[in-house]
Coordinates of C-alpha atoms and ligand atoms in Angstrom, one line a residue:
X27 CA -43.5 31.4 89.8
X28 CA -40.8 29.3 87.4
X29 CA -41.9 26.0 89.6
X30 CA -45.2 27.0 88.2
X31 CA -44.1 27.8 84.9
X32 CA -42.1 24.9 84.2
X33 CA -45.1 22.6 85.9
X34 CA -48.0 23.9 84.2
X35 CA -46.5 25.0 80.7
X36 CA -43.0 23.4 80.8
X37 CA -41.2 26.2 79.6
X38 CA -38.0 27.4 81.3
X39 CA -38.6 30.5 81.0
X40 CA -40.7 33.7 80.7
X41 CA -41.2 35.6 77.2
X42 CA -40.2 39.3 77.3
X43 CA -43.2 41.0 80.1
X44 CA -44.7 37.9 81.0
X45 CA -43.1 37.9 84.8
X46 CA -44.1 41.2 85.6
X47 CA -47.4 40.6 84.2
X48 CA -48.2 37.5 86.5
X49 CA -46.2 39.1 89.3
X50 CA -48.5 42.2 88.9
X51 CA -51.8 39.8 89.1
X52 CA -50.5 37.6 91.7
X53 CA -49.8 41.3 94.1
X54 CA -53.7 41.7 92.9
X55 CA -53.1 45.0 90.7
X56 CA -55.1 45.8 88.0
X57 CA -53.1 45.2 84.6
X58 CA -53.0 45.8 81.0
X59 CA -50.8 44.7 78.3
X60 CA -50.4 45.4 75.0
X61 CA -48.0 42.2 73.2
X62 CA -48.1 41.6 69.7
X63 CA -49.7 38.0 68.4
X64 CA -48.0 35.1 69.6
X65 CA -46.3 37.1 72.6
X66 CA -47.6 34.8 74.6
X67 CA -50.5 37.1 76.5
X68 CA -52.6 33.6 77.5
X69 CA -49.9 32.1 80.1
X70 CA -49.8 36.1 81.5
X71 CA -53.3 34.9 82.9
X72 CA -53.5 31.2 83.1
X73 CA -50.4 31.1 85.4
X74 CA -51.9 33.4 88.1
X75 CA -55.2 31.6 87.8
X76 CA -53.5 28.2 88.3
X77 CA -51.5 29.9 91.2
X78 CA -54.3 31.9 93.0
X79 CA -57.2 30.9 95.1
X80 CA -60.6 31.4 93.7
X81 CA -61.5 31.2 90.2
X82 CA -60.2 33.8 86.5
X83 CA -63.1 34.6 85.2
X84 CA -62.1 35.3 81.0
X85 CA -64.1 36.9 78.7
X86 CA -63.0 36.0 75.1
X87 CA -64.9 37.1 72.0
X88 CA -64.6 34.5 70.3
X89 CA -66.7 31.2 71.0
X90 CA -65.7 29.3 68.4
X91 CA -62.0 29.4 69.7
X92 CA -63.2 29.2 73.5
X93 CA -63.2 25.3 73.4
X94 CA -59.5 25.2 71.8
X95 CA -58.4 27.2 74.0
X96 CA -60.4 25.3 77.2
X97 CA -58.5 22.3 75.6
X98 CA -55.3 23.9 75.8
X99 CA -55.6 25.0 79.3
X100 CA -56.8 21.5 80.5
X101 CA -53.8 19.8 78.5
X102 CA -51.5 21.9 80.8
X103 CA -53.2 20.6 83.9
X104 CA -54.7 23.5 84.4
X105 CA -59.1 23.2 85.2
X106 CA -60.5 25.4 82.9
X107 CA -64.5 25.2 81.6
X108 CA -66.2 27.3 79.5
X109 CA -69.9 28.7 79.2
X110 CA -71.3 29.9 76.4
X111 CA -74.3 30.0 74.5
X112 CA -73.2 27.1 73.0
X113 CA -72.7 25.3 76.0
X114 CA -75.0 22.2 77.0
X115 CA -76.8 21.6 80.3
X116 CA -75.4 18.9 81.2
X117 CA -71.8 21.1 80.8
X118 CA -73.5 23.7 82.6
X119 CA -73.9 21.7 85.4
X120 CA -70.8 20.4 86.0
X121 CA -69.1 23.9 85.4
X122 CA -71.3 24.9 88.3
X123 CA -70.3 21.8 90.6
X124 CA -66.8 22.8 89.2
X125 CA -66.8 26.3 90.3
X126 CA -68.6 25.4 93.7
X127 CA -66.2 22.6 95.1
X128 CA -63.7 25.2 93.9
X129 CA -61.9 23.1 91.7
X130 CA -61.6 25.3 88.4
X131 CA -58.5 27.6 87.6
X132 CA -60.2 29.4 84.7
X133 CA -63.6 29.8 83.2
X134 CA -64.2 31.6 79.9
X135 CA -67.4 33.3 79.0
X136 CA -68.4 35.2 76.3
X137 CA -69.3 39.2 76.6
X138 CA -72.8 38.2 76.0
X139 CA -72.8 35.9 78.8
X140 CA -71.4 38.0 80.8
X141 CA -73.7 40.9 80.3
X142 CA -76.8 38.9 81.4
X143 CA -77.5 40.2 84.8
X144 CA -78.5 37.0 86.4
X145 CA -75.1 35.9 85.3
X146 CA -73.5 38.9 87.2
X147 CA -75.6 38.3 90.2
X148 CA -74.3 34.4 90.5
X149 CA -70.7 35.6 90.0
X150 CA -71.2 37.2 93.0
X151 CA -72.1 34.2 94.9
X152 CA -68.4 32.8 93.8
X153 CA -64.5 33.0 94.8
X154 CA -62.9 35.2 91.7
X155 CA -59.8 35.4 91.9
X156 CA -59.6 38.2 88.8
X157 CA -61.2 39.0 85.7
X158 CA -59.0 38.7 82.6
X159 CA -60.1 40.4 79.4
X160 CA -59.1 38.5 76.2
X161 CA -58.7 40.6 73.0
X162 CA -59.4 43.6 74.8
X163 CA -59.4 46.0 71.9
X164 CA -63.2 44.9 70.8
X165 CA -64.2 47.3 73.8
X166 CA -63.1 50.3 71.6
X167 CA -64.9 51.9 68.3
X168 CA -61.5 52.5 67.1
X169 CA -60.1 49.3 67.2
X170 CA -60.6 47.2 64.3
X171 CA -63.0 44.3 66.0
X172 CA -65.2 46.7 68.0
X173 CA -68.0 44.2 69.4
X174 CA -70.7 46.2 71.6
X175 CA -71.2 43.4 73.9
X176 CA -67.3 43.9 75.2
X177 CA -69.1 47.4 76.6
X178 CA -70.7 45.5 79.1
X179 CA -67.5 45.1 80.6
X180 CA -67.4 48.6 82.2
X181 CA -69.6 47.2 85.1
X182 CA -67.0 44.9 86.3
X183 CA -65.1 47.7 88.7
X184 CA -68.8 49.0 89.9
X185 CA -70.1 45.4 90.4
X186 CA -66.5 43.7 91.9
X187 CA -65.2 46.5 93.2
X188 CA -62.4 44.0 94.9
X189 CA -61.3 42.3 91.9
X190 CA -58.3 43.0 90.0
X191 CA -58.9 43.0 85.9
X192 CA -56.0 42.2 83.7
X193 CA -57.1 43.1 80.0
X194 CA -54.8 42.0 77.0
X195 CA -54.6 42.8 73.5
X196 CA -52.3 42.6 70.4
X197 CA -53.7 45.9 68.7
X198 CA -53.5 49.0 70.6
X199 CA -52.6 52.1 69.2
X200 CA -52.3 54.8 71.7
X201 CA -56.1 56.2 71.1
X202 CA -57.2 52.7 71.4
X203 CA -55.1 51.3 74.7
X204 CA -56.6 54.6 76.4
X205 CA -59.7 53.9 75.4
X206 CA -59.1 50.3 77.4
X207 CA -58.5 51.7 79.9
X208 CA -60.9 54.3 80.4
X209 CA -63.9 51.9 79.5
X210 CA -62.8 49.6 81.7
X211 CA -62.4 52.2 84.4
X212 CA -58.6 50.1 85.6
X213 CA -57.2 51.6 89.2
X214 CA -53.5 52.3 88.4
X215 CA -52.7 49.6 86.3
X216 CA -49.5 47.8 86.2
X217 CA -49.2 48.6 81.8
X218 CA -46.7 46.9 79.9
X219 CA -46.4 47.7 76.1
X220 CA -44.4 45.3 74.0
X221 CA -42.3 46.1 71.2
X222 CA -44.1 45.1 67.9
X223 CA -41.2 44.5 66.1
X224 CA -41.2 42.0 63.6
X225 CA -37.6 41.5 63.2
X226 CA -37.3 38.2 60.8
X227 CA -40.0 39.7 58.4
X228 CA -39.6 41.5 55.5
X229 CA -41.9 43.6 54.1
X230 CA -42.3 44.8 50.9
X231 CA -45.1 46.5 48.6
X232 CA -45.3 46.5 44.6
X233 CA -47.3 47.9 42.5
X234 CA -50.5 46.0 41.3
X235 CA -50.8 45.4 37.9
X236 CA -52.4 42.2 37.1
X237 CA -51.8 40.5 40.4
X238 CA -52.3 36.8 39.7
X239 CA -49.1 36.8 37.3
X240 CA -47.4 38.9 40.0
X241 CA -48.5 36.7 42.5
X242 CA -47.9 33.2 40.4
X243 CA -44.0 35.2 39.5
X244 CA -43.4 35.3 43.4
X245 CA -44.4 31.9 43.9
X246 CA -42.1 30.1 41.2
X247 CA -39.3 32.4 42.4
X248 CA -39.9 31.6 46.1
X249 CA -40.8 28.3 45.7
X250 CA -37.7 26.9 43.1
X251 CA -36.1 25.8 45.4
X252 CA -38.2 25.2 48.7
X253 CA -40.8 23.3 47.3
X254 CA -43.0 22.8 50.0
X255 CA -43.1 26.2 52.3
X256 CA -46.4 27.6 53.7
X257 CA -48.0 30.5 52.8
X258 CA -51.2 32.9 52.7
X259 CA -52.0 34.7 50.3
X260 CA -55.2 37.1 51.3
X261 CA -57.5 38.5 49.1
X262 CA -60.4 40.6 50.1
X263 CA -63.9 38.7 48.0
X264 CA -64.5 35.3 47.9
X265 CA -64.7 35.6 44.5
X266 CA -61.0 36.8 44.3
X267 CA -59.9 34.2 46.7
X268 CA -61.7 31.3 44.7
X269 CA -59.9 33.1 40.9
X270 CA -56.6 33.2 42.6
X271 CA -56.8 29.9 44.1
X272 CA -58.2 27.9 41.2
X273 CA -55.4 30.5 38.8
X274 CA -52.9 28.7 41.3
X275 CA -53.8 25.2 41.0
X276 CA -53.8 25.0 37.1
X277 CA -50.1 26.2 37.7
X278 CA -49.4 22.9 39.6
X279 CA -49.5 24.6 42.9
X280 CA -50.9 23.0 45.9
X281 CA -53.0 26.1 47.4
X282 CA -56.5 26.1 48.6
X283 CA -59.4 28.9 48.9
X284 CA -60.6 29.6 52.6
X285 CA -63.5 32.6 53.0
X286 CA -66.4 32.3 55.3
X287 CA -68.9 31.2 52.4
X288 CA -67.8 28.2 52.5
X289 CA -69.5 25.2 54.4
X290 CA -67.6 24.9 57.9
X291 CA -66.2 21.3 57.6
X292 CA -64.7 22.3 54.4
X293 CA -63.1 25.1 55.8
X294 CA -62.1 23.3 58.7
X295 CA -60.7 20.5 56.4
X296 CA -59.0 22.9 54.8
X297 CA -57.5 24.3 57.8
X298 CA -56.8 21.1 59.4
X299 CA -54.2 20.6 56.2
X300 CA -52.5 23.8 56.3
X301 CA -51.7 23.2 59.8
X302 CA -50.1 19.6 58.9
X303 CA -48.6 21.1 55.9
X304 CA -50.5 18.8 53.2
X305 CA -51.9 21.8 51.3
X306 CA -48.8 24.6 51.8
X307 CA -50.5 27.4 50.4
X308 CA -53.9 28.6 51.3
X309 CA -55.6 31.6 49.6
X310 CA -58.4 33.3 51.9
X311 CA -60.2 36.6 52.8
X312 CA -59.6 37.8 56.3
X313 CA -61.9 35.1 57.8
X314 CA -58.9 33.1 57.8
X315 CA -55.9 33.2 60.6
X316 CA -57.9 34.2 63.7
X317 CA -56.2 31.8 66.7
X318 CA -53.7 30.2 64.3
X319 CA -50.3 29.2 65.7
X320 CA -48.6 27.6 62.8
X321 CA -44.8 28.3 62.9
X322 CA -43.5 28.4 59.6
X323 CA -45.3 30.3 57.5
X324 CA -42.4 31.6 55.3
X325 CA -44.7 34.2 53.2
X326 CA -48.0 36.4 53.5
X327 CA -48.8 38.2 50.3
X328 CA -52.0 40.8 50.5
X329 CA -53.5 40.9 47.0
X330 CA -55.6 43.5 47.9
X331 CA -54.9 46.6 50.2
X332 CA -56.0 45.6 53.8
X333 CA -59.1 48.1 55.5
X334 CA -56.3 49.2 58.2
X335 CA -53.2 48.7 59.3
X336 CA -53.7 46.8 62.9
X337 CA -55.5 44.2 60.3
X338 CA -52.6 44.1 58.2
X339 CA -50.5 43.9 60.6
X340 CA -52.1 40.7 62.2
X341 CA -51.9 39.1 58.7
X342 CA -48.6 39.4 57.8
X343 CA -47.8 38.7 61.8
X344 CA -49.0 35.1 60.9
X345 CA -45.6 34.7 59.3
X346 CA -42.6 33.5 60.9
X347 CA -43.9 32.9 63.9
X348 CA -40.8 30.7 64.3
X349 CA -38.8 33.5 64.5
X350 CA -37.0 32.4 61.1
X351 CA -37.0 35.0 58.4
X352 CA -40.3 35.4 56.1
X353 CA -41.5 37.6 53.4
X354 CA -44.7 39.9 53.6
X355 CA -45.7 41.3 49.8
X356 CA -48.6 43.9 49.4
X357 CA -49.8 44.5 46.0
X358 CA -50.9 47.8 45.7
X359 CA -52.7 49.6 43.5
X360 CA -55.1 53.1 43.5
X361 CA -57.9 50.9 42.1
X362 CA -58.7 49.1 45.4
X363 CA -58.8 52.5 47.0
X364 CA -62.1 53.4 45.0
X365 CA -63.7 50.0 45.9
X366 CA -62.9 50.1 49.8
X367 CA -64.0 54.3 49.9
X368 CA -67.1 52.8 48.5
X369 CA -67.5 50.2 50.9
X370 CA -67.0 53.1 53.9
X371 CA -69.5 54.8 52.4
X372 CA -72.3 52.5 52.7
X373 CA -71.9 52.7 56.3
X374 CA -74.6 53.4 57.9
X375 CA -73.7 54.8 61.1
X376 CA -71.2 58.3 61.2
X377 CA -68.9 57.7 63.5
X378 CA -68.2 53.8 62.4
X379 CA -67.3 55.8 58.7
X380 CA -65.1 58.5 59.9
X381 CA -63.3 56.1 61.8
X382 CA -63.1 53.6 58.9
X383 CA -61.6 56.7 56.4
X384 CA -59.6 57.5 58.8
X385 CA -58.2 54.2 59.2
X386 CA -57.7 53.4 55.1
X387 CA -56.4 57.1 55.0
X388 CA -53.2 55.3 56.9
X389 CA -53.2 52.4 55.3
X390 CA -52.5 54.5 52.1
X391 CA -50.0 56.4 53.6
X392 CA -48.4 53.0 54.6
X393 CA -48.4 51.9 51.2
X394 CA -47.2 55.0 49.6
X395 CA -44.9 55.9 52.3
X396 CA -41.3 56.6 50.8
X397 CA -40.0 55.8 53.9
X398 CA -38.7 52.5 56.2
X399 CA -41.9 50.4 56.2
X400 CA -40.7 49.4 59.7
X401 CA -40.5 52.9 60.9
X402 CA -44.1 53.7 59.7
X403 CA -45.7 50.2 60.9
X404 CA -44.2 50.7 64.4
X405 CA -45.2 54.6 64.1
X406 CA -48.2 53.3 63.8
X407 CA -48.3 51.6 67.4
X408 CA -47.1 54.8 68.8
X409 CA -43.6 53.1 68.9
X410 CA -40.3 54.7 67.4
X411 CA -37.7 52.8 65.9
X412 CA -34.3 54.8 66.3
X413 CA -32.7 52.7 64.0
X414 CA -32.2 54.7 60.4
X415 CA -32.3 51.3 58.8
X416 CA -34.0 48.2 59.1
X417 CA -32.2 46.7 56.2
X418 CA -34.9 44.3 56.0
X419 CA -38.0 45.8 54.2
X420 CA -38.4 46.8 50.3
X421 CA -37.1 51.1 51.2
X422 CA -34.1 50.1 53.2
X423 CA -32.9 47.3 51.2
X424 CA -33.0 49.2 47.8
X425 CA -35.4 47.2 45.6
X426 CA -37.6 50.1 44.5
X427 CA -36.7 51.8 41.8
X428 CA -36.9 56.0 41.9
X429 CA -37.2 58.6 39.8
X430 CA -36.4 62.4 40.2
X431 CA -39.3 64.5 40.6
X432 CA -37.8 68.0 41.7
X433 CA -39.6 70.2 39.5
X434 CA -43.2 68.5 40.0
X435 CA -42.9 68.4 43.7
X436 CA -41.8 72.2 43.3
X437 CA -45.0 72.9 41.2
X438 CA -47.7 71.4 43.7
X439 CA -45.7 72.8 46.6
X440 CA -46.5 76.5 44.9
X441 CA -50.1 75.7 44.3
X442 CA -50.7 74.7 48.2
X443 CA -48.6 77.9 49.4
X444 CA -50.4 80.0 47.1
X445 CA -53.8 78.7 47.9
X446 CA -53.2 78.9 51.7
X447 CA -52.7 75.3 52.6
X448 CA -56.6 75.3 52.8
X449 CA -57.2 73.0 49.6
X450 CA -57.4 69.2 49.5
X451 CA -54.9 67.2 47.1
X452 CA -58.1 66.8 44.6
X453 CA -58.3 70.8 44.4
X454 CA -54.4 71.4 44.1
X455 CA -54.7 68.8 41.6
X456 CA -57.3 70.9 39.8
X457 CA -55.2 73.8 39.5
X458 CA -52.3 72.3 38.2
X459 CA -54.0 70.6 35.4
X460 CA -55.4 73.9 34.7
X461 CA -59.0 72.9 35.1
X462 CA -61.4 75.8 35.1
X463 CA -64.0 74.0 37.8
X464 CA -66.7 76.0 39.5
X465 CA -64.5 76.2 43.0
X466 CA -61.4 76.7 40.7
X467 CA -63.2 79.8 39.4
X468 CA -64.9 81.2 42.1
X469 CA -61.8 81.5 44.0
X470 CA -60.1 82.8 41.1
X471 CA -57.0 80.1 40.8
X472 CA -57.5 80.3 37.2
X473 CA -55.6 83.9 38.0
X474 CA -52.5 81.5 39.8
X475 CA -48.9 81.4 38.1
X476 CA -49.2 77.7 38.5
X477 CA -52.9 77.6 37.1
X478 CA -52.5 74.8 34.6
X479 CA -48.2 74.2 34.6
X480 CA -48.8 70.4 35.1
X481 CA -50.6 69.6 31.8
X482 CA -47.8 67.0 31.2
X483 CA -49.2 64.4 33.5
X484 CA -52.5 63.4 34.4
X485 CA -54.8 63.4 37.9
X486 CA -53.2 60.3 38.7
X487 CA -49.9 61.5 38.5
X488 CA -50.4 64.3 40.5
X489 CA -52.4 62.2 43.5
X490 CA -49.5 59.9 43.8
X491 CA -47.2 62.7 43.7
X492 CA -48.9 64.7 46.7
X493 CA -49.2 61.6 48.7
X494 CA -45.1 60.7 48.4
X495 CA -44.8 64.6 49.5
X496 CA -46.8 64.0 52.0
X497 CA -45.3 60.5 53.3
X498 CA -42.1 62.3 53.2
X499 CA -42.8 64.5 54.8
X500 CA -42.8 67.5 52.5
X501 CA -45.9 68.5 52.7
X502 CA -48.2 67.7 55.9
X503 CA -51.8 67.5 57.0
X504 CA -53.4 68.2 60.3
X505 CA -57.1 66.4 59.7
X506 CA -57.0 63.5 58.3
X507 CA -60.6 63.7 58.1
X508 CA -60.5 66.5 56.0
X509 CA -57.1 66.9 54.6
X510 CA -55.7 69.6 53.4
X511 CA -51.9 69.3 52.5
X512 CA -49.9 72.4 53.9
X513 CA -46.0 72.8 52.9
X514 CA -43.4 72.4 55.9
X515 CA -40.0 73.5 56.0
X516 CA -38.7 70.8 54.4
X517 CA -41.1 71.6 51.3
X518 CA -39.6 74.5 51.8
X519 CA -36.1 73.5 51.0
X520 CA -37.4 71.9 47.5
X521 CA -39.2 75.1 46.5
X522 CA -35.8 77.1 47.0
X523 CA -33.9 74.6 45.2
X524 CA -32.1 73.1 48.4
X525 CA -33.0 69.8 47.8
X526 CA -34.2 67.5 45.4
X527 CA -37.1 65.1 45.3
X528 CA -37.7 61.8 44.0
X529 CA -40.6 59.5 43.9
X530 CA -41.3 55.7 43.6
X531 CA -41.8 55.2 40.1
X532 CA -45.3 54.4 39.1
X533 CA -47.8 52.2 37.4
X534 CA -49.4 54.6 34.9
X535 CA -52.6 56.0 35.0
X536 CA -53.9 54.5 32.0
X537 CA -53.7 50.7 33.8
X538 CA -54.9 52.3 36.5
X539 CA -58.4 53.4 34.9
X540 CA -59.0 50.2 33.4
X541 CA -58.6 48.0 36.9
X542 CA -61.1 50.3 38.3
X543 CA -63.4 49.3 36.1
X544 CA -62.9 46.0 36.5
X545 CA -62.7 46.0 40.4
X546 CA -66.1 47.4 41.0
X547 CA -68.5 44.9 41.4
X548 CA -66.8 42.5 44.3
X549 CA -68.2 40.4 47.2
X550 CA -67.8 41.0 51.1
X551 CA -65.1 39.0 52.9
Ligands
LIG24 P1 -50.9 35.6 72.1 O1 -52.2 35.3 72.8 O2 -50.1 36.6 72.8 O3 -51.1 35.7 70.7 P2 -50.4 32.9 73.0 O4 -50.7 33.1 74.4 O5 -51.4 32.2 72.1 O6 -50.0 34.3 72.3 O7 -48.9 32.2 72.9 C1 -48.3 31.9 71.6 C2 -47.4 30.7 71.7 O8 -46.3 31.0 72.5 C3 -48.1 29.5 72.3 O9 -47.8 28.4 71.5 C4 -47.5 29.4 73.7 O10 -47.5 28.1 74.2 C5 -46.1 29.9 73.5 N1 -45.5 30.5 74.7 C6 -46.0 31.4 75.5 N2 -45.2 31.7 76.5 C7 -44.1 30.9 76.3 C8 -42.8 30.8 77.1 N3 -42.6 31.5 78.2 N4 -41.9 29.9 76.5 C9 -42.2 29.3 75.4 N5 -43.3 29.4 74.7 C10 -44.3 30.2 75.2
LIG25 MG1 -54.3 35.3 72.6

C-alpha cells in the first residue's frame, strides 16, 4: 500500500483515515467516510482502483469538474476516462476499448449516466472492481446539494450484488450520513468519521451595519501590512457581489466579482487569476469555490448570512487550506433573515421548505450563539469538542463586547413559565410589550403580571434577547419547526436570582428596520 502511495501520488504518507479506508476497499468491504474538504477523500479511492483488478466505477455530480479531476488521475499514472453527456463518440469509443482490454483504473460517470438502464445492463458485461460514490451527500433531501439523480444509486446493491461501494462526503450530519447509508442500502460498512476541526481558522461574526465599510475596514486592517494575501469575500446576489466588488476596486483593491451570470470564460479567467494569485481578492456568490484547492487563502468573509451551516462551513473551509492560520468574518444582521425566510417560502414543494427553515433556524442560532463558535460548528457535525476553549474564535478570545441583561432575561423567562412553554418567541414577545393582539386576548395574557413590563425596548430587542437565552442555553426548544421556547433549569437559576445574564450587545433596532427595507428586492445566486 505505501509502494503504491508513494508511486502513484508521491506522498510519504497517509492523511489521518486514509489507510484504513483503502485497506477496507482493498479486503472488498463496503465503506463510508465522512472527511471534511481537502481530507484527501479522492486518493481513499483512486489507490485501491489503481491496486485492484477490474475497473472503480465513480459517480461524481459534477461534470464540469469530472475532466479536472480525469486529468488529475491520469497525471498520477493512474488510467482514468470519463463518460458523460458531454462526452464525444469518438471518447466514447476508446473509453469502451479502454474498459474492454482492461486497461482503465477509474472511470467517472455522472448519476444521470448511470441511471440509464442500458448503461447498467453494459456495466454488467464489465470487471468492476467497486463503485465509489463522490460527494455522497446529494443522495439525501437533507443535505444541502440534494440532486435526485444520486437516487438512482440505490440499485447498485440490487443490481451488483458482489460489489463493494465506498461513498464519500465532506457534509454529513448524523441525519444525513444515515440517510447514506440507508439509501445506498451498505452491508456493514467499514465508517470512518473525521474530525472537522478547523484548527488554524478563526472565526468570528459582527454585527452588520453597512457592510461594505465593514468589509473595506477589515481589508485595510488585514491587508497593511501583507499586501498581497488571498481572499473571498461571499455575498449572496450578483448584484451585491458586483457593488462590493466594484466598492472594492475604487479603494485601490485588486478584487474581482465571480457569480454564475457571468459568461463562463470570464469566470474562468477570473478564476484562473485567483489561483495564480494576480487578482488576490475575489468577491462571489456561492457559485464560486466548488473543487478549488488553492492553499493560502488567509481570509473568507460572508457578507450575507449563509442558507445553512454545512454551506458555510465549506466556504470558510476554503481558507487555510495550508494549514497556516486564517480569518473567517460573518456579518450578521436580522435583516437577511427576512429576505432568506422569504426565499423558503417560495418553495414550492413542503418538505424541501421545512427542511430549508429548519436549516436557517441553525444557522441563526450559530450566529447568535453566545457560546465557542467551534463548540457549536462541530455540534453541528454531531462532534463534541471537550475542550472549554478554543482560544481561537471571536467568544473565546474576548472580542465581543457584553452587556448585563439579568432583569430582561428574568422578565421573558416569566412570560414563557407563565404561558406554559407553549408560545413561540413572537408571542412571548407580544406579551411583554404589552400588546393586546387577538391571541394575546383570547388567552387572557393581558391578565399576566408580566403583561406589558418590557415597554422599554422594542420587538427587536426582545427577539435577540430570547434567541441568546436560548443559545445559552436558558431557555430551550424541542421543534425547531415550530418552536416554542420552554425555561430549563438553568433559566431557572436566573429567575431566582442565582445567576446573572448577559448578552452580546446589539445593533439597534432602528438600523435594523431600515436595512430591511433596503434588502428586499435581491437577485438569486
Ligand atoms: P477532498 O476530496 O477530501 O476534499 P482531495 O482528495 O481533493 O480532498 O485532496 C485534497 C488535497 O490533498 C489534494 O491536493 C491531494 O493531492 C492532497 N493529498 C491527499 N492525500 C494526501 C497525502 N496522503 N499526503 C499529501 N497530500 C495529500
Ligand atoms: Mg473531493
Amino acid at each position: 500500500m505505501h509502494a503504491a502511495l508513494s508511486k502513484f501520488f508521491g506522498f510519504r504518507s497517509f492523511r489521518p483515515h486514509q489507510e484504513e479506508i483503502v485497506q477496507a476497499i482493498l479486503d472488498d468491504r463496503d465503506a463510508f467516510a465522512v472527511m471534511p474538504t481537502g481530507g484527501g477523500k479522492s486518493l481513499c479511492y483512486q489507490l485501491p482502483a489503481a491496486m485492484k483488478k477490474g475497473v472503480c466505477i465513480v459517480v461524481s455530480p459534477l461534470i464540469s469538474l469530472m475532466k479536472d479531476q480525469v486529468d488529475a488521475a491520469n497525471a498520477n499514472g493512474l488510467r482514468a476516462g470519463t463518460l458523460n453527456s458531454m462526452t464525444t463518440a469518438s471518447e466514447r469509443e476508446h473509453v469502451g476499448n479502454a474498459i474492454r482490454a482492461g486497461e482503465l483504473d477509474l472511470l467517472y460517470v455522472s448519476p444521470e449516466r448511470f441511471n440509464t438502464g442500458l448503461f447498467i445492463e453494459r456495466l454488467k458485461t464489465i470487471d468492476i472492481a467497486f463503485f465509489a460514490i463522490d460527494e455522497a451527500h446529494c443522495i439525501s433531501s437533507w443535505g444541502h446539494d440534494f440532486r435526485p439523480d444520486y437516487l438512482a444509486l440505490s440499485r447498485i446493491v440490487s443490481e451488483f450484488p458482489n460489489i463493494p461501494i465506498a461513498a464519500f462526503t465532506a457534509t454529513a450530519t448524523p441525519q444525513v450520513s444515515q440517510d447514506i447509508l440507508q439509501r445506498l442500502g451498505l452491508r456493514k460498512p467499514h465508517i470512518t468519521r473525521a474530525s472537522f476541526n478547523r484548527k488554524n481558522l478563526f472565526y468570528a461574526v459582527q454585527p452588520k451595519k453597512n457592510v461594505d465599510q465593514q468589509i473595506l475596514a477589515f481589508l485595510q486592517d488585514r491587508l497593511r501590512n501583507r499586501k498581497n494575501e488571498s481572499g473571498i469575500i461571499y455575498r449572496t446576489s450578483r448584484k451585491n457581489v458586483e457593488a462590493t466588488a466594484e466598492f472594492l476596486q475604487s479603494k485601490g483593491f485588486k478584487a474581482k466579482p465571480y457569480h454564475a451570470g457571468m459568461p463562463d470564460q470570464q469566470r474562468n479567467a477570473i478564476q484562473d487569476e485567483f489561483l495564480q494569485d494576480d487578482c488576490p481578492i475575489i468577491v462571489a456568490t456561492i457559485a464560486f469555490g466548488m473543487g478549488i484547492d488553492k492553499p493560502n487563502v488567509r481570509f473568507v468573509l460572508h457578507g450575507d448570512l449563509p442558507k445553512n451551516i454545512e454551506g458555510y462551513y465549506q466556504e470558510t473551509g476554503r481558507a487555510g487550506r495550508d494549514g497556516e492560520l486564517a480569518q473567517c468574518v460573518l456579518f450578521f444582521g436580522r435583516q437577511d433573515i427576512v429576505m432568506l425566510s422569504y426565499f423558503i417560502k417560495q418553495i414550492e414543494d413542503d418538505e424541501a421548505q421545512k427542511i430549508a427553515r429548519m436549516q436557517l433556524n441553525q444557522m441563526i442560532h450559530f450566529a447568535e450563539h453566545d457560546a465557542c463558535r467551534r463548540v457549536s460548528l462541530l455540534a453541528y457535525f454531531g462532534e463534541s469538542f471537550s475542550e472549554t476553549d478554543c482560544n481561537h474564535c471571536d467568544i473565546c478570545s474576548g472580542d465581543v463586547d457584553r452587556v448585563d441583561a439579568t432583569i430582561e432575561a428574568q422578565k421573558a423567562l416569566s412570560a414563557m413559565h407563565r404561558t406554559g412553554g407553549r408560545f413561540g418567541a413572537g408571542h412571548i414577545t407580544d406579551i411583554l410589550l404589552g400588546e393586546k393582539t387577538e391571541k394575546v386576548l383570547e388567552r387572557g395574557h393581558d391578565r399576566l403580571p408580566t403583561f406589558g413590563v418590557g415597554k422599554e425596548h422594542n420587538k427587536v430587542y426582545w427577539r435577540n434577547l430570547i434567541s441568546a437565552l436560548l443559545a445559552q442555553g436558558l431557555a430551550r426548544v424541542e421543534d425547531l419547526e415550530y418552536p416554542v421556547p420552554k425555561v430549563t433549569d438553568e433559566g431557572w437559576k436566573v429567575l431566582r436570582n442565582q445567576r446573572e445574564f448577559q448578552i452580546i450587545r446589539q445593533q439597534s433596532g432602528e438600523r435594523a428596520a431600515t436595512q430591511k427595507k433596503k434588502s428586499r428586492s435581491r437577485g438569486g445566486r
